[in-house]
Amino acid sequence: MSVATDQLIRPHGGVLVQRTGARPDDLDSLEAIVLTSRELSDLDMLASGALSPLTGFMGPEDYEGVVESMRLANGLRWALPVCLAVAEAPRGDRVALADESGRRLAVLDVEDVYSYDKEREAEQCFRTTDAEHPGVARLYEQHGSYLAGPVTVFERPEPGFTELHKDPADTRALFAERGWKRVVGFQTRNPIHRAHEYLTKCALETVDGLLIHPLVGATKSDDVPVEVRVEAYRVLTEGYYPADRVVVSAFPAAMRYAGPREAIWHAICRKNYGCSHFIVGRDHAGVGSYYGTYDAQLIFDEFEPHELDIEPMFFEHSFWCKVCGQMATAKTCPHGGDDHVFLSGTKVRELLTEGKLPPEEFTRPEVAEILIEAYRTA
Ligand SMILES: [Zn+2]
């Protein structure tokens, strides 16, 4: 680590743990385990250091500690299991990890194979055992045992957006090069409307730089396609943010939709990318009505500040107020709903599908044009 990056927040656990290495000679003779899209994205994050200090897929002690009390076996705080589900124990003590096409990307040195209770994991991590919940559904569908051990990744998946691909070491170097010490991370899986623009800029007013870190891993199929979102971030940042204060980069995680616990997990990952602050909005990483509006903010109270180190920044729902003549929230505007420009997600989709621009107070026209085009060709 260079002198300059020492100015940044330390990675979780103190050092960036990157699990990349050379392709082993005995690769072709190894039994191969095919990973799901969620497991593949976890594998790539283990490779890049985004999941520091994890060295591989979790063993039973780490798993128990995390599920039960959000702690790794060594006491370090952690919010969600990072596990590899298998149907049966492998024969050898080393296996290859492959994608769906059979391409071998990594090896795992087997330390343990253990059974787990899916309903208990669901209840503890997702706060529901309802199979309609997309994260719980995926958990119920997966194999019944977990395979644990350190991984060595020798082939990274092709990034979907080469220009947006930055590992934690890259963002850290970039922040240091710009002289930033305090950096706020913003997670999103939606196009940025004025509400998000407002809160990212409020946050940026108090720190040195902003990392817009859209999630590009697997999401529910009804989320806006990633190519469309990426184009929207590009036009928005080019038109409305100073280039030397903002970085847009892809966050390669798969959505788990675990709400509060995922907010903690997302914050820890961003700390590894070099963020000292992390924006947590209402219903962060939630889905449907499984979580209370502020649950993803309240869960941070269960941690001592030094345990996470990265500082959460909590935001309310924001809107344009016609009387204030600016973006505001219930914390900063005393006026009533009739004075606010509010459109439901359904209404926005309806306008865009009809090729109509939503009000400029709601969405920047450049962003709306991209969404209209996307709906037109969908
Ligand atoms: Zn107002």
Tab-separated table of C-alpha atoms and ligand atoms in Angstrom:
chain	number	residue	atom	x	y	z
A	1	MET	CA	0.000	0.000	0.000
A	2	SER	CA	1.463	3.367	-0.962
A	3	VAL	CA	1.846	6.233	1.458
A	4	ALA	CA	-1.018	8.070	-0.193
A	5	THR	CA	-3.624	5.328	0.224
A	6	ASP	CA	-2.765	5.192	3.941
A	7	GLN	CA	-4.847	8.352	4.250
A	8	LEU	CA	-7.943	6.323	3.402
A	9	ILE	CA	-10.026	4.201	5.732
A	10	ARG	CA	-8.436	0.769	6.359
A	11	PRO	CA	-10.065	-2.291	4.787
A	12	HIS	CA	-12.318	-4.358	7.070
A	13	GLY	CA	-10.041	-6.361	9.357
A	14	GLY	CA	-7.056	-4.148	8.490
A	15	VAL	CA	-5.708	-5.428	5.175
A	16	LEU	CA	-7.063	-5.958	1.689
A	17	VAL	CA	-7.284	-9.716	1.114
A	18	GLN	CA	-7.210	-10.516	-2.600
A	19	ARG	CA	-7.635	-14.173	-3.469
A	20	THR	CA	-6.079	-14.309	-6.912
A	21	GLY	CA	-3.295	-16.639	-7.957
A	22	ALA	CA	-1.824	-18.874	-10.629
A	23	ARG	CA	-3.730	-21.571	-12.509
A	24	PRO	CA	-2.678	-24.884	-10.890
A	25	ASP	CA	-1.053	-27.635	-12.980
A	26	ASP	CA	-3.479	-30.293	-11.747
A	27	LEU	CA	-6.566	-28.263	-12.686
A	28	ASP	CA	-7.939	-30.654	-15.314
A	29	SER	CA	-7.842	-33.603	-12.931
A	30	LEU	CA	-9.975	-31.864	-10.282
A	31	GLU	CA	-13.651	-32.413	-9.706
A	32	ALA	CA	-15.537	-29.260	-10.771
A	33	ILE	CA	-18.335	-27.563	-8.833
A	34	VAL	CA	-20.643	-25.339	-10.899
A	35	LEU	CA	-21.504	-22.078	-9.147
A	36	THR	CA	-24.786	-20.161	-9.246
A	37	SER	CA	-24.755	-16.522	-10.359
A	38	ARG	CA	-24.810	-15.400	-6.711
A	39	GLU	CA	-21.913	-17.700	-5.786
A	40	LEU	CA	-19.951	-16.535	-8.856
A	41	SER	CA	-20.323	-12.917	-7.870
A	42	ASP	CA	-19.221	-13.778	-4.303
A	43	LEU	CA	-16.213	-15.609	-5.776
A	44	ASP	CA	-15.236	-12.591	-7.839
A	45	MET	CA	-15.573	-10.345	-4.788
A	46	LEU	CA	-13.323	-12.715	-2.831
A	47	ALA	CA	-10.804	-12.393	-5.669
A	48	SER	CA	-10.912	-8.599	-5.734
A	49	GLY	CA	-10.746	-7.991	-1.992
A	50	ALA	CA	-14.284	-6.593	-1.795
A	51	LEU	CA	-15.058	-9.221	0.860
A	52	SER	CA	-11.874	-8.669	2.916
A	53	PRO	CA	-10.946	-10.242	5.250
A	54	LEU	CA	-12.663	-13.407	3.955
A	55	THR	CA	-10.324	-15.836	2.210
A	56	GLY	CA	-12.998	-18.144	0.831
A	57	PHE	CA	-16.415	-19.643	1.412
A	58	MET	CA	-17.339	-19.751	5.086
A	59	GLY	CA	-16.813	-22.693	7.393
A	60	PRO	CA	-19.254	-23.698	10.148
A	61	GLU	CA	-17.799	-21.445	12.897
A	62	ASP	CA	-17.936	-18.301	10.790
A	63	TYR	CA	-21.353	-19.278	9.427
A	64	GLU	CA	-22.804	-19.884	12.905
A	65	GLY	CA	-21.397	-16.646	14.257
A	66	VAL	CA	-22.694	-14.620	11.347
A	67	VAL	CA	-26.164	-16.167	11.276
A	68	GLU	CA	-26.573	-15.995	15.049
A	69	SER	CA	-24.896	-12.722	16.018
A	70	MET	CA	-23.391	-11.052	12.938
A	71	ARG	CA	-19.823	-11.925	13.930
A	72	LEU	CA	-17.100	-14.003	12.324
A	73	ALA	CA	-15.467	-16.634	14.530
A	74	ASN	CA	-12.629	-14.160	15.263
A	75	GLY	CA	-15.132	-11.611	16.591
A	76	LEU	CA	-15.019	-9.260	13.616
A	77	ARG	CA	-18.470	-8.014	12.625
A	78	TRP	CA	-20.015	-9.443	9.449
A	79	ALA	CA	-23.635	-9.421	8.313
A	80	LEU	CA	-24.423	-12.164	5.807
A	81	PRO	CA	-23.218	-15.700	5.041
A	82	VAL	CA	-20.860	-16.080	2.076
A	83	CYS	CA	-21.336	-19.757	1.395
A	84	LEU	CA	-21.105	-22.294	-1.397
A	85	ALA	CA	-23.953	-24.824	-1.530
A	86	VAL	CA	-23.241	-28.349	-2.769
A	87	ALA	CA	-25.316	-31.529	-3.113
A	88	GLU	CA	-22.646	-33.805	-1.637
A	89	ALA	CA	-19.126	-33.778	-0.287
A	90	PRO	CA	-16.450	-33.749	-3.012
A	91	ARG	CA	-14.120	-36.736	-3.258
A	92	GLY	CA	-10.810	-34.904	-3.124
A	93	ASP	CA	-9.415	-32.218	-0.854
A	94	ARG	CA	-9.268	-29.721	-3.688
A	95	VAL	CA	-11.982	-28.831	-6.219
A	96	ALA	CA	-12.258	-26.563	-9.230
A	97	LEU	CA	-14.963	-23.881	-9.239
A	98	ALA	CA	-16.632	-23.375	-12.611
A	99	ASP	CA	-19.248	-21.155	-14.211
A	100	GLU	CA	-22.370	-22.529	-15.902
A	101	SER	CA	-20.524	-23.084	-19.187
A	102	GLY	CA	-18.045	-25.309	-17.344
A	103	ARG	CA	-15.163	-22.831	-17.539
A	104	ARG	CA	-12.877	-23.291	-14.540
A	105	LEU	CA	-12.191	-20.031	-12.733
A	106	ALA	CA	-10.795	-20.981	-9.347
A	107	VAL	CA	-9.824	-23.750	-6.972
A	108	LEU	CA	-11.074	-24.296	-3.441
A	109	ASP	CA	-9.070	-26.180	-0.819
A	110	VAL	CA	-11.687	-28.157	1.048
A	111	GLU	CA	-11.709	-27.559	4.795
A	112	ASP	CA	-15.238	-28.591	5.653
A	113	VAL	CA	-18.583	-29.783	4.341
A	114	TYR	CA	-21.499	-29.145	6.678
A	115	SER	CA	-25.260	-29.169	6.697
A	116	TYR	CA	-27.302	-26.078	7.527
A	117	ASP	CA	-30.864	-25.172	8.381
A	118	LYS	CA	-32.379	-23.172	5.521
A	119	GLU	CA	-35.364	-21.924	7.522
A	120	ARG	CA	-33.162	-20.723	10.333
A	121	GLU	CA	-30.831	-18.931	7.924
A	122	ALA	CA	-33.878	-17.344	6.277
A	123	GLU	CA	-35.400	-16.220	9.577
A	124	GLN	CA	-32.129	-14.824	10.929
A	125	CYS	CA	-30.770	-13.207	7.767
A	126	PHE	CA	-33.923	-12.261	5.839
A	127	ARG	CA	-36.262	-11.882	8.832
A	128	THR	CA	-38.801	-14.077	7.043
A	129	THR	CA	-39.238	-17.698	6.018
A	130	ASP	CA	-41.654	-16.759	3.231
A	131	ALA	CA	-40.692	-18.549	0.004
A	132	GLU	CA	-42.140	-15.620	-1.984
A	133	HIS	CA	-39.200	-13.480	-0.840
A	134	PRO	CA	-36.675	-13.621	-3.744
A	135	GLY	CA	-33.649	-14.094	-1.487
A	136	VAL	CA	-35.369	-16.749	0.593
A	137	ALA	CA	-36.603	-18.479	-2.568
A	138	ARG	CA	-33.030	-18.720	-3.828
A	139	LEU	CA	-31.891	-20.063	-0.458
A	140	TYR	CA	-34.603	-22.751	-0.499
A	141	GLU	CA	-33.660	-23.785	-4.050
A	142	GLN	CA	-29.977	-24.277	-3.367
A	143	HIS	CA	-28.204	-27.520	-2.400
A	144	GLY	CA	-28.374	-28.776	1.190
A	145	SER	CA	-24.734	-28.635	2.323
A	146	TYR	CA	-22.099	-25.924	2.441
A	147	LEU	CA	-18.593	-26.477	1.138
A	148	ALA	CA	-15.998	-24.396	2.947
A	149	GLY	CA	-12.427	-23.411	2.305
A	150	PRO	CA	-10.086	-20.758	0.932
A	151	VAL	CA	-10.267	-20.007	-2.777
A	152	THR	CA	-7.645	-19.060	-5.342
A	153	VAL	CA	-9.079	-17.364	-8.412
A	154	PHE	CA	-7.020	-17.506	-11.608
A	155	GLU	CA	-9.620	-16.328	-14.077
A	156	ARG	CA	-11.957	-13.420	-13.431
A	157	PRO	CA	-15.260	-13.242	-15.299
A	158	GLU	CA	-15.384	-10.673	-18.106
A	159	PRO	CA	-16.701	-7.448	-16.576
A	160	GLY	CA	-19.981	-6.368	-18.140
A	161	PHE	CA	-18.736	-2.782	-18.380
A	162	THR	CA	-14.990	-2.628	-18.806
A	163	GLU	CA	-14.843	1.123	-18.245
A	164	LEU	CA	-16.749	0.761	-14.964
A	165	HIS	CA	-14.718	-2.168	-13.658
A	166	LYS	CA	-12.651	-1.145	-10.652
A	167	ASP	CA	-11.464	-3.429	-7.879
A	168	PRO	CA	-11.001	-2.111	-4.333
A	169	ALA	CA	-7.271	-1.615	-5.001
A	170	ASP	CA	-8.178	0.472	-8.077
A	171	THR	CA	-10.704	2.730	-6.343
A	172	ARG	CA	-8.306	3.181	-3.432
A	173	ALA	CA	-5.513	4.205	-5.810
A	174	LEU	CA	-7.871	6.558	-7.657
A	175	PHE	CA	-9.127	8.202	-4.455
A	176	ALA	CA	-5.552	8.652	-3.241
A	177	GLU	CA	-4.463	10.098	-6.592
A	178	ARG	CA	-7.209	12.702	-6.300
A	179	GLY	CA	-6.173	13.518	-2.749
A	180	TRP	CA	-9.462	12.340	-1.270
A	181	LYS	CA	-9.510	11.139	2.338
A	182	ARG	CA	-13.201	11.077	3.071
A	183	VAL	CA	-15.285	9.379	0.409
A	184	VAL	CA	-18.988	8.603	0.468
A	185	GLY	CA	-20.313	5.521	-1.319
A	186	PHE	CA	-23.745	5.391	-2.872
A	187	GLN	CA	-25.359	2.080	-3.694
A	188	THR	CA	-28.178	1.929	-6.182
A	189	ARG	CA	-29.912	-0.558	-8.405
A	190	ASN	CA	-32.183	2.049	-10.011
A	191	PRO	CA	-31.633	4.938	-12.400
A	192	ILE	CA	-30.796	8.099	-10.466
A	193	HIS	CA	-33.745	10.450	-10.215
A	194	ARG	CA	-33.605	13.907	-8.662
A	195	ALA	CA	-34.176	12.422	-5.210
A	196	HIS	CA	-30.954	10.379	-5.423
A	197	GLU	CA	-29.078	13.245	-7.013
A	198	TYR	CA	-30.094	15.426	-4.081
A	199	LEU	CA	-28.970	13.068	-1.351
A	200	THR	CA	-25.656	12.177	-3.048
A	201	LYS	CA	-24.926	15.894	-3.397
A	202	CYS	CA	-25.932	16.612	0.220
A	203	ALA	CA	-23.485	13.897	1.278
A	204	LEU	CA	-20.762	15.147	-1.080
A	205	GLU	CA	-21.001	18.634	0.471
A	206	THR	CA	-19.471	17.192	3.661
A	207	VAL	CA	-16.731	14.909	2.222
A	208	ASP	CA	-14.031	14.944	-0.485
A	209	GLY	CA	-15.491	12.635	-3.089
A	210	LEU	CA	-18.448	10.523	-4.141
A	211	LEU	CA	-18.380	6.927	-5.362
A	212	ILE	CA	-21.551	6.131	-7.295
A	213	HIS	CA	-21.457	2.383	-7.056
A	214	PRO	CA	-24.391	0.829	-8.913
A	215	LEU	CA	-25.032	-2.820	-8.383
A	216	VAL	CA	-24.492	-4.736	-11.631
A	217	GLY	CA	-24.726	-8.334	-10.320
A	218	ALA	CA	-27.841	-10.452	-10.661
A	219	THR	CA	-31.090	-8.717	-9.675
A	220	LYS	CA	-34.772	-9.523	-9.981
A	221	SER	CA	-35.801	-9.526	-13.629
A	222	ASP	CA	-38.175	-6.561	-13.200
A	223	ASP	CA	-35.431	-4.152	-12.158
A	224	VAL	CA	-34.310	-1.712	-14.887
A	225	PRO	CA	-31.719	-3.448	-17.176
A	226	VAL	CA	-28.160	-2.734	-16.170
A	227	GLU	CA	-27.104	-1.301	-19.582
A	228	VAL	CA	-29.864	1.287	-19.309
A	229	ARG	CA	-28.938	2.239	-15.773
A	230	VAL	CA	-25.262	2.596	-16.653
A	231	GLU	CA	-26.082	4.943	-19.545
A	232	ALA	CA	-28.302	6.987	-17.238
A	233	TYR	CA	-25.487	7.347	-14.662
A	234	ARG	CA	-23.141	8.458	-17.438
A	235	VAL	CA	-25.345	11.283	-18.723
A	236	LEU	CA	-26.314	12.397	-15.235
A	237	THR	CA	-22.765	12.614	-13.892
A	238	GLU	CA	-21.436	14.240	-17.077
A	239	GLY	CA	-24.114	16.888	-16.972
A	240	TYR	CA	-24.583	17.573	-13.294
A	241	TYR	CA	-21.556	16.532	-11.191
A	242	PRO	CA	-18.018	17.968	-11.202
A	243	ALA	CA	-15.815	15.358	-12.884
A	244	ASP	CA	-13.072	15.605	-10.247
A	245	ARG	CA	-15.448	14.886	-7.364
A	246	VAL	CA	-17.233	11.776	-8.569
A	247	VAL	CA	-16.326	8.247	-9.625
A	248	VAL	CA	-18.866	5.903	-11.203
A	249	SER	CA	-17.930	2.265	-10.929
A	250	ALA	CA	-19.764	-1.042	-10.955
A	251	PHE	CA	-20.408	-2.957	-7.731
A	252	PRO	CA	-20.337	-6.611	-8.822
A	253	ALA	CA	-22.485	-8.018	-6.000
A	254	ALA	CA	-25.651	-10.024	-6.573
A	255	MET	CA	-28.689	-8.665	-4.744
A	256	ARG	CA	-29.781	-10.790	-1.826
A	257	TYR	CA	-32.716	-8.530	-0.882
A	258	ALA	CA	-31.888	-9.074	2.781
A	259	GLY	CA	-32.764	-5.479	3.711
A	260	PRO	CA	-31.130	-4.447	7.021
A	261	ARG	CA	-28.397	-7.075	7.108
A	262	GLU	CA	-27.559	-6.384	3.479
A	263	ALA	CA	-27.173	-2.685	4.279
A	264	ILE	CA	-24.443	-3.614	6.789
A	265	TRP	CA	-22.875	-6.011	4.298
A	266	HIS	CA	-22.919	-3.325	1.587
A	267	ALA	CA	-21.297	-0.842	3.967
A	268	ILE	CA	-18.483	-3.271	4.864
A	269	CYS	CA	-17.825	-3.940	1.160
A	270	ARG	CA	-17.652	-0.193	0.430
A	271	LYS	CA	-15.193	0.251	3.272
A	272	ASN	CA	-12.979	-2.217	1.382
A	273	TYR	CA	-13.320	-0.031	-1.711
A	274	GLY	CA	-12.023	2.906	0.354
A	275	CYS	CA	-15.243	4.650	1.382
A	276	SER	CA	-15.304	6.305	4.808
A	277	HIS	CA	-19.033	7.029	4.556
A	278	PHE	CA	-21.985	5.146	3.128
A	279	ILE	CA	-25.437	6.420	2.208
A	280	VAL	CA	-28.317	4.394	3.610
A	281	GLY	CA	-31.701	5.457	2.341
A	282	ARG	CA	-35.133	4.231	3.244
A	283	ASP	CA	-35.723	0.509	2.723
A	284	HIS	CA	-32.132	-0.093	1.582
A	285	ALA	CA	-31.818	-3.482	-0.191
A	286	GLY	CA	-35.405	-4.289	0.691
A	287	VAL	CA	-38.060	-5.903	-1.423
A	288	GLY	CA	-41.853	-5.895	-1.208
A	289	SER	CA	-43.035	-5.039	2.308
A	290	TYR	CA	-40.765	-7.408	4.231
A	291	TYR	CA	-38.869	-4.643	6.034
A	292	GLY	CA	-39.863	-1.516	7.886
A	293	THR	CA	-38.960	1.744	6.156
A	294	TYR	CA	-36.136	2.509	8.589
A	295	ASP	CA	-35.001	-1.025	9.513
A	296	ALA	CA	-31.869	-0.751	7.327
A	297	GLN	CA	-30.896	2.419	9.227
A	298	LEU	CA	-31.840	1.174	12.714
A	299	ILE	CA	-29.693	-1.951	12.430
A	300	PHE	CA	-26.570	0.253	12.546
A	301	ASP	CA	-27.470	0.946	16.215
A	302	GLU	CA	-26.596	-2.685	16.960
A	303	PHE	CA	-22.938	-1.898	16.181
A	304	GLU	CA	-20.394	0.153	18.076
A	305	PRO	CA	-18.988	2.845	15.735
A	306	HIS	CA	-15.474	1.330	15.744
A	307	GLU	CA	-16.817	-2.105	14.828
A	308	LEU	CA	-17.740	-1.012	11.327
A	309	ASP	CA	-15.590	2.115	11.135
A	310	ILE	CA	-17.356	3.230	7.970
A	311	GLU	CA	-19.924	5.862	8.892
A	312	PRO	CA	-23.503	5.458	7.668
A	313	MET	CA	-25.311	8.577	6.442
A	314	PHE	CA	-29.065	8.236	6.799
A	315	PHE	CA	-31.450	9.923	4.419
A	316	GLU	CA	-35.160	10.498	4.230
A	317	HIS	CA	-37.271	10.312	1.125
A	318	SER	CA	-36.725	13.567	-0.791
A	319	PHE	CA	-38.875	15.503	-3.225
A	320	TRP	CA	-39.099	18.831	-5.037
A	321	CYS	CA	-41.093	21.389	-3.013
A	322	LYS	CA	-42.767	24.079	-5.107
A	323	VAL	CA	-42.894	26.502	-2.163
A	324	CYS	CA	-39.288	25.962	-1.020
A	325	GLY	CA	-38.324	26.026	-4.702
A	326	GLN	CA	-35.820	23.219	-4.187
A	327	MET	CA	-35.288	19.585	-3.299
A	328	ALA	CA	-36.099	18.855	0.328
A	329	THR	CA	-37.229	16.197	2.773
A	330	ALA	CA	-39.678	16.145	5.672
A	331	LYS	CA	-36.684	17.165	7.817
A	332	THR	CA	-36.113	20.375	5.880
A	333	CYS	CA	-39.468	21.416	4.388
A	334	PRO	CA	-42.531	22.409	6.431
A	335	HIS	CA	-44.991	22.337	3.533
A	336	GLY	CA	-47.640	19.766	2.739
A	337	GLY	CA	-47.893	17.025	0.156
A	338	ASP	CA	-49.843	19.215	-2.301
A	339	ASP	CA	-46.771	21.433	-2.625
A	340	HIS	CA	-44.502	18.491	-3.398
A	341	VAL	CA	-43.836	16.933	-6.786
A	342	PHE	CA	-44.463	13.274	-6.123
A	343	LEU	CA	-44.839	10.467	-8.668
A	344	SER	CA	-45.219	6.811	-7.806
A	345	GLY	CA	-42.926	4.309	-9.497
A	346	THR	CA	-45.949	3.014	-11.393
A	347	LYS	CA	-46.833	6.515	-12.636
A	348	VAL	CA	-43.249	7.130	-13.772
A	349	ARG	CA	-43.160	3.853	-15.711
A	350	GLU	CA	-46.531	4.736	-17.279
A	351	LEU	CA	-45.246	8.129	-18.489
A	352	LEU	CA	-42.008	6.670	-19.827
A	353	THR	CA	-43.805	3.825	-21.611
A	354	GLU	CA	-46.009	6.416	-23.320
A	355	GLY	CA	-42.876	8.312	-24.349
A	356	LYS	CA	-43.700	11.259	-22.070
A	357	LEU	CA	-41.088	13.094	-20.008
A	358	PRO	CA	-41.790	13.143	-16.262
A	359	PRO	CA	-41.585	16.634	-14.700
A	360	GLU	CA	-38.061	18.026	-14.652
A	361	GLU	CA	-38.357	18.379	-10.874
A	362	PHE	CA	-38.633	14.602	-10.713
A	363	THR	CA	-36.179	13.346	-13.357
A	364	ARG	CA	-33.517	15.108	-15.388
A	365	PRO	CA	-34.667	15.101	-19.030
A	366	GLU	CA	-31.419	13.459	-20.207
A	367	VAL	CA	-32.100	10.520	-17.894
A	368	ALA	CA	-35.775	10.360	-18.877
A	369	GLU	CA	-34.850	10.209	-22.593
A	370	ILE	CA	-32.704	7.139	-21.981
A	371	LEU	CA	-35.476	5.436	-20.036
A	372	ILE	CA	-38.067	6.263	-22.696
A	373	GLU	CA	-35.817	4.790	-25.374
A	374	ALA	CA	-35.323	1.665	-23.258
A	375	TYR	CA	-39.065	1.183	-22.751
A	376	ARG	CA	-39.726	1.855	-26.448
A	377	THR	CA	-37.342	-0.889	-27.585
A	378	ALA	CA	-38.192	-3.326	-24.769
B	1	ZN	ZN	-41.301	23.198	1.159
